[in-house]
Amino acid sequence: MHDKWTIEEENAVSEFRKTMMDVVPKHLYQDKHLFYKFLKARNFNQQQAELMLTKHLKWRKEIQIDTIITDFKPSEALQKYISQSFLASVKKATYCSMRQSVTVMEKESLAKR
Protein backbone atom coordinates (compact mmCIF):
# COMPACT_ATOMS: atom_id res chain seq x y z
CA MET A 1 0.00 0.00 0.00
CA HIS A 2 1.33 3.42 -0.82
CA ASP A 3 1.79 6.34 1.55
CA LYS A 4 0.84 9.07 -0.91
CA TRP A 5 -1.95 10.58 1.11
CA THR A 6 -3.14 14.15 0.90
CA ILE A 7 -2.59 16.46 3.85
CA GLU A 8 -6.31 16.23 4.63
CA GLU A 9 -6.13 12.42 4.63
CA GLU A 10 -3.07 12.41 6.90
CA ASN A 11 -4.79 14.80 9.30
CA ALA A 12 -7.96 12.70 9.27
CA VAL A 13 -5.97 9.51 10.02
CA SER A 14 -4.05 11.24 12.80
CA GLU A 15 -7.24 12.57 14.38
CA PHE A 16 -8.98 9.21 14.01
CA ARG A 17 -6.06 7.41 15.66
CA LYS A 18 -6.18 9.81 18.62
CA THR A 19 -9.92 9.20 18.98
CA MET A 20 -9.52 5.41 18.92
CA MET A 21 -6.32 5.22 21.01
CA ASP A 22 -8.01 3.64 24.04
CA VAL A 23 -10.18 1.28 21.99
CA VAL A 24 -7.78 -0.29 19.48
CA PRO A 25 -5.25 -2.91 20.70
CA LYS A 26 -1.61 -1.80 20.52
CA HIS A 27 -0.63 -4.27 17.80
CA LEU A 28 -3.35 -2.84 15.54
CA TYR A 29 -2.93 0.78 16.64
CA GLN A 30 0.53 0.97 15.09
CA ASP A 31 -0.88 0.33 11.61
CA LYS A 32 -1.86 3.71 10.13
CA HIS A 33 -3.22 1.94 7.06
CA LEU A 34 -5.87 0.25 9.19
CA PHE A 35 -7.31 3.62 10.17
CA TYR A 36 -7.01 4.90 6.63
CA LYS A 37 -8.95 1.91 5.27
CA PHE A 38 -11.84 2.44 7.67
CA LEU A 39 -11.94 6.17 6.98
CA LYS A 40 -11.80 5.61 3.23
CA ALA A 41 -14.57 2.99 3.43
CA ARG A 42 -16.80 5.62 5.05
CA ASN A 43 -15.75 8.54 2.82
CA PHE A 44 -13.71 10.03 5.67
CA ASN A 45 -16.75 10.38 7.91
CA GLN A 46 -15.08 9.85 11.27
CA GLN A 47 -18.25 8.92 13.19
CA GLN A 48 -19.18 6.22 10.67
CA ALA A 49 -15.58 4.96 10.52
CA GLU A 50 -15.47 4.81 14.31
CA LEU A 51 -18.67 2.76 14.41
CA MET A 52 -17.38 0.44 11.70
CA LEU A 53 -14.00 -0.05 13.40
CA THR A 54 -15.68 -0.67 16.76
CA LYS A 55 -17.88 -3.36 15.20
CA HIS A 56 -14.81 -4.86 13.52
CA LEU A 57 -12.93 -5.03 16.84
CA LYS A 58 -15.95 -6.61 18.52
CA TRP A 59 -16.09 -9.22 15.74
CA ARG A 60 -12.35 -9.93 16.11
CA LYS A 61 -12.86 -10.51 19.83
CA GLU A 62 -15.93 -12.75 19.38
CA ILE A 63 -14.27 -14.89 16.70
CA GLN A 64 -10.94 -14.80 18.59
CA ILE A 65 -9.01 -13.83 15.47
CA ASP A 66 -5.92 -12.74 17.39
CA THR A 67 -5.57 -16.03 19.28
CA ILE A 68 -7.08 -18.61 16.92
CA ILE A 69 -3.70 -20.05 15.92
CA THR A 70 -2.55 -20.63 19.49
CA ASP A 71 -5.88 -21.46 21.15
CA PHE A 72 -7.57 -23.63 18.53
CA LYS A 73 -8.31 -27.17 19.70
CA PRO A 74 -9.56 -29.44 16.90
CA SER A 75 -12.44 -31.75 17.68
CA GLU A 76 -11.86 -35.48 18.02
CA ALA A 77 -13.52 -36.15 14.64
CA LEU A 78 -11.30 -33.58 12.97
CA GLN A 79 -8.19 -35.11 14.50
CA LYS A 80 -9.26 -38.61 13.49
CA TYR A 81 -10.22 -38.00 9.88
CA ILE A 82 -8.05 -35.09 8.84
CA SER A 83 -4.90 -35.76 10.79
CA GLN A 84 -2.04 -34.94 8.48
CA SER A 85 1.30 -33.35 8.94
CA PHE A 86 2.62 -30.87 6.46
CA LEU A 87 6.09 -30.11 5.27
CA ALA A 88 6.77 -26.62 4.02
CA SER A 89 9.05 -25.46 1.29
CA VAL A 90 10.12 -22.04 2.52
CA LYS A 91 11.57 -20.84 -0.77
CA LYS A 92 8.44 -21.63 -2.74
CA ALA A 93 5.99 -21.04 0.13
CA THR A 94 4.18 -24.22 -0.84
CA TYR A 95 3.02 -27.11 1.28
CA CYS A 96 3.26 -30.83 0.72
CA SER A 97 1.27 -33.41 2.62
CA MET A 98 3.24 -36.16 4.35
CA ARG A 99 0.93 -38.64 2.64
CA GLN A 100 2.21 -37.57 -0.74
CA SER A 101 5.21 -39.31 -2.10
CA VAL A 102 8.42 -38.16 -0.46
CA THR A 103 10.36 -39.23 -3.53
CA VAL A 104 8.86 -36.35 -5.49
CA MET A 105 10.32 -33.95 -2.96
CA GLU A 106 13.66 -35.73 -3.05
CA LYS A 107 13.80 -35.47 -6.84
CA GLU A 108 13.07 -31.74 -6.65
CA SER A 109 15.81 -31.13 -4.11
CA LEU A 110 18.33 -33.19 -6.08
CA ALA A 111 17.51 -31.34 -9.28
CA LYS A 112 18.40 -28.02 -7.65
CA ARG A 113 21.89 -29.13 -6.64
mmCIF file of C-alpha atoms in Angstrom, residues 97-108:
data_model
loop_
_atom_site.group_PDB
_atom_site.id
_atom_site.type_symbol
_atom_site.label_atom_id
_atom_site.label_comp_id
_atom_site.label_asym_id
_atom_site.label_seq_id
_atom_site.Cartn_x
_atom_site.Cartn_y
_atom_site.Cartn_z
ATOM 1 C CA SER A 97 1.269 -33.413 2.624
ATOM 2 C CA MET A 98 3.244 -36.156 4.346
ATOM 3 C CA ARG A 99 0.930 -38.635 2.645
ATOM 4 C CA GLN A 100 2.205 -37.568 -0.740
ATOM 5 C CA SER A 101 5.211 -39.310 -2.096
ATOM 6 C CA VAL A 102 8.416 -38.158 -0.463
ATOM 7 C CA THR A 103 10.356 -39.233 -3.527
ATOM 8 C CA VAL A 104 8.858 -36.350 -5.490
ATOM 9 C CA MET A 105 10.321 -33.948 -2.957
ATOM 10 C CA GLU A 106 13.659 -35.732 -3.045
ATOM 11 C CA LYS A 107 13.796 -35.468 -6.837
ATOM 12 C CA GLU A 108 13.071 -31.737 -6.650
#
